[in-house]
mmCIF file of C-alpha atoms and ligand atoms in Angstrom:
data_model
loop_
_atom_site.group_PDB
_atom_site.id
_atom_site.type_symbol
_atom_site.label_atom_id
_atom_site.label_comp_id
_atom_site.label_asym_id
_atom_site.label_seq_id
_atom_site.Cartn_x
_atom_site.Cartn_y
_atom_site.Cartn_z
ATOM 1 C CA MET A 110 37.874 24.407 -39.008
ATOM 2 C CA ILE A 111 33.812 24.789 -39.577
ATOM 3 C CA HIS A 112 33.555 21.166 -40.916
ATOM 4 C CA ASN A 113 35.400 19.650 -37.777
ATOM 5 C CA ALA A 114 33.196 21.685 -35.626
ATOM 6 C CA SER A 115 29.831 20.481 -37.056
ATOM 7 C CA LEU A 116 31.063 16.903 -36.924
ATOM 8 C CA ASN A 117 31.708 17.617 -33.434
ATOM 9 C CA VAL A 118 27.787 18.894 -33.092
ATOM 10 C CA TRP A 119 26.760 16.102 -34.738
ATOM 11 C CA LYS A 120 28.516 13.839 -31.972
ATOM 12 C CA LEU A 121 27.317 15.497 -29.495
ATOM 13 C CA TRP A 122 23.842 14.810 -30.701
ATOM 14 C CA GLY A 123 24.318 11.451 -30.715
ATOM 15 C CA GLY A 124 25.598 11.327 -27.446
ATOM 16 C CA VAL A 125 22.414 13.071 -26.316
ATOM 17 C CA LEU A 126 20.338 11.122 -27.926
ATOM 18 C CA LEU A 127 21.798 8.019 -26.459
ATOM 19 C CA ALA A 128 21.555 8.907 -22.846
ATOM 20 C CA LEU A 129 17.930 10.110 -23.398
ATOM 21 C CA ALA A 130 17.228 6.467 -24.774
ATOM 22 C CA PHE A 131 19.051 5.253 -21.625
ATOM 23 C CA ILE A 132 16.766 7.940 -19.362
ATOM 24 C CA LEU A 133 13.579 6.152 -21.278
ATOM 25 C CA VAL A 134 14.467 2.757 -20.551
ATOM 26 C CA LEU A 135 15.230 3.219 -16.847
ATOM 27 C CA ALA A 136 12.841 6.020 -15.798
ATOM 28 C CA PRO A 137 9.954 4.609 -13.443
ATOM 29 C CA ASN A 138 7.210 5.338 -16.174
ATOM 30 C CA GLN A 139 8.884 2.624 -18.220
ATOM 31 C CA ALA A 140 9.700 0.167 -16.006
ATOM 32 C CA SER A 141 6.692 -2.010 -16.122
ATOM 33 C CA ALA A 142 3.110 -1.992 -17.832
ATOM 34 C CA ASN A 143 0.960 -3.144 -15.329
ATOM 35 C CA SER A 144 -2.655 -2.776 -15.796
ATOM 36 C CA SER A 145 -4.160 -0.662 -13.348
ATOM 37 C CA TYR A 146 -6.053 -1.545 -10.315
ATOM 38 C CA ASN A 147 -7.690 0.017 -7.169
ATOM 39 C CA ALA A 148 -6.168 -0.088 -3.856
ATOM 40 C CA GLN A 149 -6.513 1.468 -0.328
ATOM 41 C CA VAL A 150 -4.382 3.322 2.095
ATOM 42 C CA ILE A 151 -3.394 1.694 5.197
ATOM 43 C CA ALA A 152 -1.124 4.417 6.444
ATOM 44 C CA ASP A 153 -2.765 7.297 8.757
ATOM 45 C CA SER A 154 -1.660 9.674 5.886
ATOM 46 C CA LEU A 155 0.709 9.022 2.888
ATOM 47 C CA ASN A 156 2.496 11.600 0.715
ATOM 48 C CA VAL A 157 2.381 10.957 -3.053
ATOM 49 C CA ARG A 158 5.860 12.281 -4.377
ATOM 50 C CA ALA A 159 6.909 13.246 -8.185
ATOM 51 C CA ASP A 160 9.041 10.332 -8.518
ATOM 52 C CA ALA A 161 9.912 7.253 -7.083
ATOM 53 C CA ALA A 162 12.036 8.012 -4.446
ATOM 54 C CA LYS A 163 12.043 8.727 -0.668
ATOM 55 C CA ASP A 164 13.251 12.158 -1.153
ATOM 56 C CA ALA A 165 11.240 13.049 -4.276
ATOM 57 C CA ASP A 166 9.165 16.502 -4.041
ATOM 58 C CA VAL A 167 5.889 15.507 -2.114
ATOM 59 C CA VAL A 168 2.838 16.409 -4.668
ATOM 60 C CA GLY A 169 -0.053 15.791 -2.537
ATOM 61 C CA SER A 170 -1.664 13.277 0.273
ATOM 62 C CA VAL A 171 -4.017 10.612 0.224
ATOM 63 C CA LYS A 172 -5.376 9.272 3.618
ATOM 64 C CA LYS A 173 -6.534 6.127 5.236
ATOM 65 C CA GLY A 174 -9.291 4.526 3.628
ATOM 66 C CA GLU A 175 -9.067 6.308 0.641
ATOM 67 C CA ILE A 176 -9.562 4.289 -2.793
ATOM 68 C CA VAL A 177 -6.837 5.104 -5.445
ATOM 69 C CA GLN A 178 -6.141 4.034 -8.798
ATOM 70 C CA VAL A 179 -2.679 2.001 -9.232
ATOM 71 C CA THR A 180 -1.111 2.634 -12.642
ATOM 72 C CA ARG A 181 2.436 1.560 -12.238
ATOM 73 C CA GLU A 182 4.494 -0.304 -9.883
ATOM 74 C CA PHE A 183 8.600 0.394 -9.733
ATOM 75 C CA HIS A 184 10.839 -1.520 -7.189
ATOM 76 C CA GLY A 185 8.195 -1.145 -4.585
ATOM 77 C CA TRP A 186 7.165 1.909 -5.613
ATOM 78 C CA LEU A 187 3.344 2.565 -6.759
ATOM 79 C CA LYS A 188 2.374 5.163 -9.336
ATOM 80 C CA ILE A 189 -0.971 6.288 -8.139
ATOM 81 C CA LYS A 190 -3.899 8.707 -8.984
ATOM 82 C CA HIS A 191 -6.848 10.177 -6.554
ATOM 83 C CA GLY A 192 -8.793 13.071 -7.861
ATOM 84 C CA ASN A 193 -6.279 15.907 -8.657
ATOM 85 C CA VAL A 194 -3.465 13.868 -7.302
ATOM 86 C CA GLU A 195 -1.115 11.778 -9.148
ATOM 87 C CA GLY A 196 2.340 10.557 -8.406
ATOM 88 C CA TRP A 197 4.377 8.006 -6.625
ATOM 89 C CA VAL A 198 3.711 5.871 -2.892
ATOM 90 C CA ALA A 199 5.376 3.326 -1.253
ATOM 91 C CA GLY A 200 3.799 0.721 -2.275
ATOM 92 C CA TYR A 201 3.611 -1.182 1.125
ATOM 93 C CA TYR A 202 0.900 1.350 2.540
ATOM 94 C CA LEU A 203 -1.742 0.278 -0.100
ATOM 95 C CA LEU A 204 -3.398 -2.677 -0.204
ATOM 96 C CA LYS A 205 -5.464 -4.221 -3.578
ATOM 97 C CA THR A 206 -9.188 -3.730 -3.517
ATOM 98 C CA ASP A 207 -12.196 -4.293 -5.824
ATOM 99 C CA LYS A 208 -13.643 -1.012 -4.218
ATOM 100 C CA GLN A 209 -13.628 1.960 -6.600
ATOM 101 C CA PRO A 210 -11.575 5.118 -6.393
ATOM 102 C CA GLY A 211 -12.700 8.520 -4.913
ATOM 103 C CA SER A 212 -14.865 6.719 -2.301
ATOM 104 C CA VAL A 213 -13.800 6.114 1.177
ATOM 105 C CA SER A 214 -14.193 2.559 2.444
ATOM 106 C CA THR A 215 -17.338 2.176 4.188
ATOM 107 C CA ALA A 216 -16.069 -1.371 5.807
ATOM 108 C CA SER A 217 -13.316 0.728 7.876
ATOM 109 C CA ALA A 218 -15.530 3.972 8.488
ATOM 110 C CA SER A 219 -18.098 1.111 10.330
ATOM 111 C CA LYS A 220 -15.476 0.008 12.322
ATOM 112 C CA GLU A 221 -14.934 3.226 13.688
ATOM 113 C CA GLN A 222 -18.486 3.802 15.001
ATOM 114 C CA PRO A 223 -18.949 3.788 18.341
ATOM 115 C CA ARG A 224 -19.514 0.517 20.146
ATOM 116 C CA GLN A 225 -22.187 0.080 22.785
ATOM 117 C CA VAL A 226 -20.573 1.889 25.804
ATOM 118 C CA ALA A 227 -22.757 2.329 29.203
ATOM 119 C CA SER A 228 -23.732 5.897 29.328
ATOM 120 C CA SER A 229 -23.962 6.046 33.425
ATOM 121 C CA SER A 230 -20.588 5.290 34.236
ATOM 122 C CA SER A 231 -17.169 5.625 32.686
ATOM 123 C CA LYS A 232 -16.454 1.960 33.997
ATOM 124 C CA THR A 233 -17.986 -0.799 31.650
ATOM 125 C CA SER A 234 -17.435 -4.288 30.801
ATOM 126 C CA VAL A 235 -14.284 -4.783 27.938
ATOM 127 C CA VAL A 236 -12.385 -7.343 26.456
ATOM 128 C CA LEU A 237 -9.289 -8.062 28.482
ATOM 129 C CA VAL A 238 -6.966 -9.592 25.909
ATOM 130 C CA ASP A 239 -5.967 -8.459 22.410
ATOM 131 C CA ALA A 240 -8.118 -11.036 20.527
ATOM 132 C CA LEU A 241 -11.266 -13.170 21.975
ATOM 133 C CA ARG A 242 -13.113 -15.431 20.157
ATOM 134 C CA VAL A 243 -16.601 -15.308 20.069
ATOM 135 C CA ARG A 244 -18.583 -18.171 19.359
ATOM 136 C CA SER A 245 -22.017 -19.745 18.543
ATOM 137 C CA GLY A 246 -22.389 -21.428 22.145
ATOM 138 C CA PRO A 247 -21.075 -21.426 25.741
ATOM 139 C CA GLY A 248 -18.240 -24.063 24.917
ATOM 140 C CA THR A 249 -14.665 -24.160 22.532
ATOM 141 C CA ASP A 250 -16.825 -27.072 20.669
ATOM 142 C CA TYR A 251 -19.021 -24.389 19.267
ATOM 143 C CA LYS A 252 -18.275 -22.486 16.061
ATOM 144 C CA ILE A 253 -16.184 -19.260 15.903
ATOM 145 C CA ASN A 254 -18.248 -16.494 14.653
ATOM 146 C CA GLY A 255 -15.973 -13.601 14.898
ATOM 147 C CA VAL A 256 -13.358 -11.775 17.373
ATOM 148 C CA LEU A 257 -13.359 -9.172 19.646
ATOM 149 C CA TYR A 258 -10.470 -7.129 20.559
ATOM 150 C CA LYS A 259 -9.046 -5.350 23.651
ATOM 151 C CA GLY A 260 -11.248 -2.639 24.876
ATOM 152 C CA ALA A 261 -14.261 -3.159 23.057
ATOM 153 C CA ALA A 262 -17.209 -2.608 25.140
ATOM 154 C CA VAL A 263 -19.739 -5.632 25.677
ATOM 155 C CA SER A 264 -23.144 -5.740 27.538
ATOM 156 C CA ILE A 265 -23.425 -9.107 29.023
ATOM 157 C CA GLN A 266 -26.837 -10.924 28.309
ATOM 158 C CA GLU A 267 -26.262 -14.266 30.086
ATOM 159 C CA SER A 268 -23.687 -16.352 32.232
ATOM 160 C CA VAL A 269 -23.026 -19.726 31.922
ATOM 161 C CA LYS A 270 -20.242 -21.876 33.521
ATOM 162 C CA GLY A 271 -17.199 -19.684 32.942
ATOM 163 C CA TRP A 272 -19.016 -18.220 29.819
ATOM 164 C CA MET A 273 -20.936 -15.232 28.730
ATOM 165 C CA GLN A 274 -23.165 -14.147 25.750
ATOM 166 C CA VAL A 275 -22.043 -10.873 24.875
ATOM 167 C CA VAL A 276 -23.089 -8.194 22.462
ATOM 168 C CA SER A 277 -20.710 -5.488 21.049
ATOM 169 C CA GLY A 278 -21.182 -3.544 18.083
ATOM 170 C CA ASN A 279 -22.502 -6.371 15.239
ATOM 171 C CA GLU A 280 -20.831 -9.047 17.090
ATOM 172 C CA ARG A 281 -22.796 -11.166 19.396
ATOM 173 C CA GLY A 282 -21.955 -14.644 20.903
ATOM 174 C CA TRP A 283 -20.439 -16.508 23.398
ATOM 175 C CA VAL A 284 -16.845 -15.556 24.938
ATOM 176 C CA SER A 285 -14.825 -17.115 27.987
ATOM 177 C CA SER A 286 -15.857 -14.750 30.970
ATOM 178 C CA GLN A 287 -12.367 -14.832 32.051
ATOM 179 C CA TYR A 288 -11.175 -12.173 29.297
ATOM 180 C CA ILE A 289 -13.984 -9.810 30.163
ATOM 181 C CA GLY A 290 -13.598 -7.225 33.012
ATOM 182 C CA GLU A 291 -14.044 -3.916 34.382
ATOM 183 C CA GLY A 292 -12.192 -1.132 32.390
ATOM 184 C CA THR A 293 -12.566 1.798 30.382
ATOM 185 C CA ALA A 294 -14.251 0.715 26.213
ATOM 186 C CA VAL A 295 -11.751 2.282 24.000
ATOM 187 C CA GLN A 296 -13.872 3.239 21.050
ATOM 188 C CA THR A 297 -12.355 1.883 18.081
ATOM 189 C CA ALA A 298 -11.227 -1.482 17.261
ATOM 190 C CA SER A 299 -7.256 -2.144 18.194
ATOM 191 C CA GLY A 300 -6.873 -2.267 14.521
ATOM 192 C CA SER A 301 -4.914 -5.331 14.786
ATOM 193 C CA SER A 302 -7.346 -7.562 13.126
ATOM 194 C CA THR A 303 -10.446 -8.272 11.631
ATOM 195 C CA SER A 304 -12.374 -11.335 10.747
ATOM 196 C CA GLY A 305 -13.255 -11.935 7.012
ATOM 197 C CA SER A 306 -15.643 -12.796 4.523
ATOM 198 C CA SER A 307 -17.994 -15.324 5.541
ATOM 199 C CA ASN A 308 -18.156 -18.147 3.057
ATOM 200 C CA GLY A 309 -14.043 -18.529 2.421
ATOM 201 C CA SER A 310 -12.561 -21.827 3.043
ATOM 202 C CA LEU A 311 -10.433 -20.708 5.921
ATOM 203 C CA ARG A 312 -13.823 -19.508 7.480
ATOM 204 C CA GLY A 313 -13.753 -20.342 11.525
ATOM 205 C CA LYS A 314 -9.902 -20.169 11.860
ATOM 206 C CA VAL A 315 -7.860 -17.905 13.731
ATOM 207 C CA ILE A 316 -4.544 -17.027 12.062
ATOM 208 C CA VAL A 317 -1.818 -15.009 13.769
ATOM 209 C CA ILE A 318 0.583 -13.022 11.326
ATOM 210 C CA ASP A 319 3.837 -12.151 13.054
ATOM 211 C CA PRO A 320 5.495 -9.252 11.166
ATOM 212 C CA GLY A 321 9.547 -9.804 12.601
ATOM 213 C CA HIS A 322 11.363 -7.145 14.310
ATOM 214 C CA GLY A 323 9.819 -3.034 14.256
ATOM 215 C CA GLY A 324 10.389 0.106 15.905
ATOM 216 C CA SER A 325 13.885 0.487 17.405
ATOM 217 C CA ASP A 326 14.648 -3.077 16.010
ATOM 218 C CA PRO A 327 14.979 -2.577 11.717
ATOM 219 C CA GLY A 328 15.823 -6.685 11.474
ATOM 220 C CA MET A 329 18.515 -6.986 8.685
ATOM 221 C CA VAL A 330 19.270 -4.287 6.133
ATOM 222 C CA GLY A 331 19.757 -4.658 2.693
ATOM 223 C CA THR A 332 23.468 -4.257 1.701
ATOM 224 C CA THR A 333 22.444 -2.999 -2.028
ATOM 225 C CA TYR A 334 19.083 -0.802 -1.569
ATOM 226 C CA LYS A 335 19.101 -0.671 2.157
ATOM 227 C CA THR A 336 15.720 -2.028 2.742
ATOM 228 C CA ALA A 337 14.729 -2.529 6.358
ATOM 229 C CA GLU A 338 13.508 -5.956 6.858
ATOM 230 C CA LYS A 339 11.050 -4.554 9.511
ATOM 231 C CA THR A 340 9.396 -2.607 7.027
ATOM 232 C CA ILE A 341 8.859 -5.453 3.961
ATOM 233 C CA ASN A 342 7.845 -8.011 6.933
ATOM 234 C CA LEU A 343 4.933 -5.827 7.574
ATOM 235 C CA SER A 344 4.020 -4.956 4.067
ATOM 236 C CA THR A 345 4.391 -8.799 2.962
ATOM 237 C CA ALA A 346 2.378 -9.527 6.544
ATOM 238 C CA ASN A 347 -0.227 -6.862 5.370
ATOM 239 C CA TYR A 348 -0.526 -8.843 1.583
ATOM 240 C CA LEU A 349 -0.972 -11.870 3.460
ATOM 241 C CA LYS A 350 -3.736 -10.398 6.026
ATOM 242 C CA ASP A 351 -5.863 -9.527 3.152
ATOM 243 C CA ARG A 352 -5.453 -12.733 1.282
ATOM 244 C CA LEU A 353 -6.253 -15.105 4.145
ATOM 245 C CA GLN A 354 -9.249 -12.468 5.283
ATOM 246 C CA ALA A 355 -10.726 -12.695 1.382
ATOM 247 C CA LEU A 356 -10.427 -16.464 2.510
ATOM 248 C CA GLY A 357 -12.863 -16.295 5.285
ATOM 249 C CA ALA A 358 -9.860 -16.322 8.159
ATOM 250 C CA THR A 359 -9.742 -14.299 11.223
ATOM 251 C CA VAL A 360 -6.586 -12.637 11.548
ATOM 252 C CA VAL A 361 -4.371 -11.204 13.995
ATOM 253 C CA MET A 362 -1.278 -9.117 13.473
ATOM 254 C CA THR A 363 1.329 -8.965 16.309
ATOM 255 C CA ARG A 364 1.831 -5.671 15.051
ATOM 256 C CA THR A 365 0.450 -2.956 12.646
ATOM 257 C CA LYS A 366 2.729 -0.233 12.678
ATOM 258 C CA ASP A 367 6.409 0.312 11.546
ATOM 259 C CA ASP A 368 7.156 1.838 14.862
ATOM 260 C CA GLN A 369 5.944 -1.134 16.808
ATOM 261 C CA LYS A 370 8.098 -3.700 18.734
ATOM 262 C CA PRO A 371 6.220 -6.186 20.593
ATOM 263 C CA GLU A 372 8.475 -8.172 22.685
ATOM 264 C CA LEU A 373 8.663 -11.919 22.073
ATOM 265 C CA PRO A 374 6.883 -13.377 24.657
ATOM 266 C CA ARG A 375 3.967 -11.105 23.868
ATOM 267 C CA ARG A 376 3.944 -12.271 20.447
ATOM 268 C CA VAL A 377 3.191 -15.950 21.785
ATOM 269 C CA ALA A 378 1.046 -14.525 24.143
ATOM 270 C CA ILE A 379 -1.050 -12.746 21.521
ATOM 271 C CA SER A 380 -0.877 -16.274 19.608
ATOM 272 C CA HIS A 381 -2.355 -18.058 22.870
ATOM 273 C CA GLU A 382 -5.012 -15.279 24.010
ATOM 274 C CA ALA A 383 -6.570 -15.327 20.275
ATOM 275 C CA GLY A 384 -6.564 -19.183 20.086
ATOM 276 C CA ALA A 385 -5.076 -19.490 17.319
ATOM 277 C CA ASP A 386 -5.124 -22.230 14.722
ATOM 278 C CA ALA A 387 -1.704 -20.950 13.134
ATOM 279 C CA PHE A 388 1.151 -18.632 13.683
ATOM 280 C CA ILE A 389 3.020 -17.513 10.882
ATOM 281 C CA SER A 390 6.351 -15.346 11.438
ATOM 282 C CA ILE A 391 7.589 -13.360 8.593
ATOM 283 C CA HIS A 392 11.351 -12.505 7.986
ATOM 284 C CA TYR A 393 13.899 -11.732 5.448
ATOM 285 C CA ASN A 394 17.418 -12.910 5.753
ATOM 286 C CA SER A 395 21.173 -11.635 5.778
ATOM 287 C CA SER A 396 24.546 -13.544 5.794
ATOM 288 C CA ASP A 397 27.248 -14.214 3.420
ATOM 289 C CA LYS A 398 26.471 -12.496 0.003
ATOM 290 C CA ARG A 399 26.248 -15.754 -1.927
ATOM 291 C CA ASN A 400 23.175 -17.140 -0.020
ATOM 292 C CA SER A 401 19.642 -16.644 -1.837
ATOM 293 C CA GLY A 402 16.620 -18.137 -1.573
ATOM 294 C CA ILE A 403 13.677 -18.995 1.146
ATOM 295 C CA LEU A 404 13.989 -21.132 4.290
ATOM 296 C CA SER A 405 11.118 -22.127 6.298
ATOM 297 C CA PHE A 406 11.979 -23.249 9.963
ATOM 298 C CA PHE A 407 9.585 -25.497 12.450
ATOM 299 C CA TYR A 408 10.706 -26.077 16.167
ATOM 300 C CA SER A 409 8.426 -29.057 16.971
ATOM 301 C CA SER A 410 8.238 -31.982 14.400
ATOM 302 C CA SER A 411 4.882 -33.020 15.527
ATOM 303 C CA LYS A 412 3.380 -29.621 16.117
ATOM 304 C CA ASP A 413 5.088 -27.513 13.650
ATOM 305 C CA ARG A 414 6.477 -29.497 10.552
ATOM 306 C CA PRO A 415 3.297 -30.391 9.074
ATOM 307 C CA LEU A 416 2.337 -26.651 9.100
ATOM 308 C CA ALA A 417 6.053 -25.741 7.273
ATOM 309 C CA HIS A 418 5.748 -28.481 5.113
ATOM 310 C CA ALA A 419 1.975 -27.437 3.703
ATOM 311 C CA ILE A 420 3.611 -23.752 3.259
ATOM 312 C CA GLU A 421 6.896 -24.785 1.951
ATOM 313 C CA ARG A 422 5.450 -26.905 -0.734
ATOM 314 C CA GLN A 423 3.631 -23.578 -2.143
ATOM 315 C CA LEU A 424 6.784 -21.295 -1.507
ATOM 316 C CA ALA A 425 9.140 -23.685 -3.738
ATOM 317 C CA GLY A 426 6.370 -23.665 -6.498
ATOM 318 C CA GLY A 427 8.289 -20.686 -8.598
ATOM 319 C CA ILE A 428 7.388 -17.424 -6.871
ATOM 320 C CA GLY A 429 10.710 -16.098 -7.946
ATOM 321 C CA LEU A 430 13.234 -17.316 -5.445
ATOM 322 C CA LYS A 431 14.578 -20.790 -4.877
ATOM 323 C CA SER A 432 13.104 -22.769 -1.869
ATOM 324 C CA HIS A 433 15.823 -24.740 0.321
ATOM 325 C CA GLY A 434 13.107 -26.931 2.362
ATOM 326 C CA VAL A 435 12.191 -27.222 5.781
ATOM 327 C CA ALA A 436 14.426 -26.790 8.687
ATOM 328 C CA TYR A 437 14.842 -27.171 12.445
ATOM 329 C CA GLY A 438 15.100 -23.964 13.668
ATOM 330 C CA ASP A 439 15.274 -23.020 17.904
ATOM 331 C CA TYR A 440 13.390 -19.546 17.964
ATOM 332 C CA HIS A 441 11.233 -18.180 20.682
ATOM 333 C CA VAL A 442 8.083 -17.653 18.941
ATOM 334 C CA LEU A 443 8.117 -21.283 17.740
ATOM 335 C CA ARG A 444 9.658 -22.772 20.566
ATOM 336 C CA GLU A 445 7.087 -21.237 23.422
ATOM 337 C CA ASN A 446 4.146 -21.466 21.173
ATOM 338 C CA ARG A 447 1.369 -23.849 21.604
ATOM 339 C CA THR A 448 0.138 -22.889 18.397
ATOM 340 C CA PRO A 449 1.166 -24.628 15.246
ATOM 341 C CA ALA A 450 3.880 -21.988 14.224
ATOM 342 C CA VAL A 451 6.490 -21.544 11.429
ATOM 343 C CA LEU A 452 8.832 -18.912 10.877
ATOM 344 C CA LEU A 453 9.842 -17.997 7.173
ATOM 345 C CA GLU A 454 12.994 -16.357 6.214
ATOM 346 C CA LEU A 455 11.641 -15.099 2.488
ATOM 347 C CA GLY A 456 15.010 -14.344 0.996
ATOM 348 C CA PHE A 457 18.363 -12.850 1.619
ATOM 349 C CA LEU A 458 18.667 -8.868 1.893
ATOM 350 C CA SER A 459 22.505 -9.440 1.759
ATOM 351 C CA ASN A 460 22.046 -10.702 -1.733
ATOM 352 C CA LYS A 461 21.832 -8.235 -4.416
ATOM 353 C CA LYS A 462 19.725 -10.015 -6.458
ATOM 354 C CA ASP A 463 17.217 -10.926 -3.727
ATOM 355 C CA GLU A 464 17.006 -7.953 -2.428
ATOM 356 C CA GLY A 465 16.210 -6.848 -5.508
ATOM 357 C CA ILE A 466 13.385 -8.805 -6.067
ATOM 358 C CA VAL A 467 12.039 -9.188 -2.465
ATOM 359 C CA ARG A 468 11.358 -5.251 -2.217
ATOM 360 C CA GLY A 469 8.943 -5.160 -4.799
ATOM 361 C CA ALA A 470 4.888 -5.499 -4.254
ATOM 362 C CA ASP A 471 4.885 -8.189 -7.137
ATOM 363 C CA TYR A 472 7.048 -10.794 -4.965
ATOM 364 C CA GLN A 473 5.419 -10.173 -1.501
ATOM 365 C CA ARG A 474 2.061 -10.673 -2.905
ATOM 366 C CA ARG A 475 3.027 -13.821 -4.860
ATOM 367 C CA ALA A 476 4.741 -14.993 -1.394
ATOM 368 C CA ALA A 477 1.454 -14.123 0.587
ATOM 369 C CA ASP A 478 -0.842 -16.067 -1.939
ATOM 370 C CA ALA A 479 1.792 -19.049 -1.699
ATOM 371 C CA ILE A 480 1.476 -18.954 2.140
ATOM 372 C CA ALA A 481 -2.312 -18.498 2.038
ATOM 373 C CA THR A 482 -2.398 -21.774 -0.384
ATOM 374 C CA GLY A 483 -0.156 -23.545 2.000
ATOM 375 C CA LEU A 484 -2.613 -22.778 5.170
ATOM 376 C CA GLN A 485 -5.733 -23.668 2.936
ATOM 377 C CA ASN A 486 -4.116 -27.128 2.442
ATOM 378 C CA TYR A 487 -2.951 -27.646 5.570
ATOM 379 C CA PHE A 488 -6.557 -27.192 7.013
ATOM 380 C CA LYS A 489 -7.839 -29.534 4.170
HETATM 381 ZN ZN1 LIG B 242 14.381 -11.533 10.962
#
């Protein structure tokens, strides 16, 4: 009896050790050995959780603009350190940065500084469209210096045949006067876009990124992990925005929040008002469970296809999923767009393998890098 009992204890211990080994292998902390990097919080406020799961205990929070240290990644979740707070956050609310932890970004702080607002009256001259190009002279042949956003107060220096020289915050230059009118100034930028570094290869290019769906329209929902398409469309778009700005482009987003749902004609209008050079619509796909991989759609063979080809060539270069080439697609945001436009389906949320890959920040970053390289080649 005693002999048998002790044997059972050993069996039990073996089982426990085996289970422990499994837990160690599968635990988020052990999932990857990425070296750490810094990232900036892009959500207004972001909960830090004890584990890489939506329902895990909240152990703290970080705020917009704060720089945190990222130490691990696990299926779209990032383990961060910020002061005394350490834990997991949803990866798509962070953007990689070169800035140091513990500091609040001065770039985003300076954007919040009051623009020039007329003190004598509540009405002033403001930008009437979502994004307005600022040029070095009174005409479309002049170089683009930057972009002003809806509601930005401008002080008019001079008017010449449909053009105005304006000053607004740090921006000074010429804008088409039809987009300036009387209104109430908005103190801060709309947050929809910012211009990039002054010497990148995409300097002077205005690129509209369109994260598909949003708000009450989640798009596709993953069959295995319940990934909402609208959410990863936006996070992928944010990675792309980051990359394009680093290359000097001026980026305009058709939406910047998960709960926003601009109608399709509005998305196209944003492209036209910005006078965009390219329009990139980001989506993830769904269909028969066996379907896997990337599709790049164009509408017009002359206007859109060269752009689709340039981007697809990069997406096909081994970012983690197979690309099935370019295809004709009769989508509103392509068909009604005067801007060269492409709609990308970056993987199938109905496919377990695809969903597991595309919900990760790594894949989304690789896709963003490939799209950015494709744009660089397109504009060469
Ligand atoms: Zn979609």
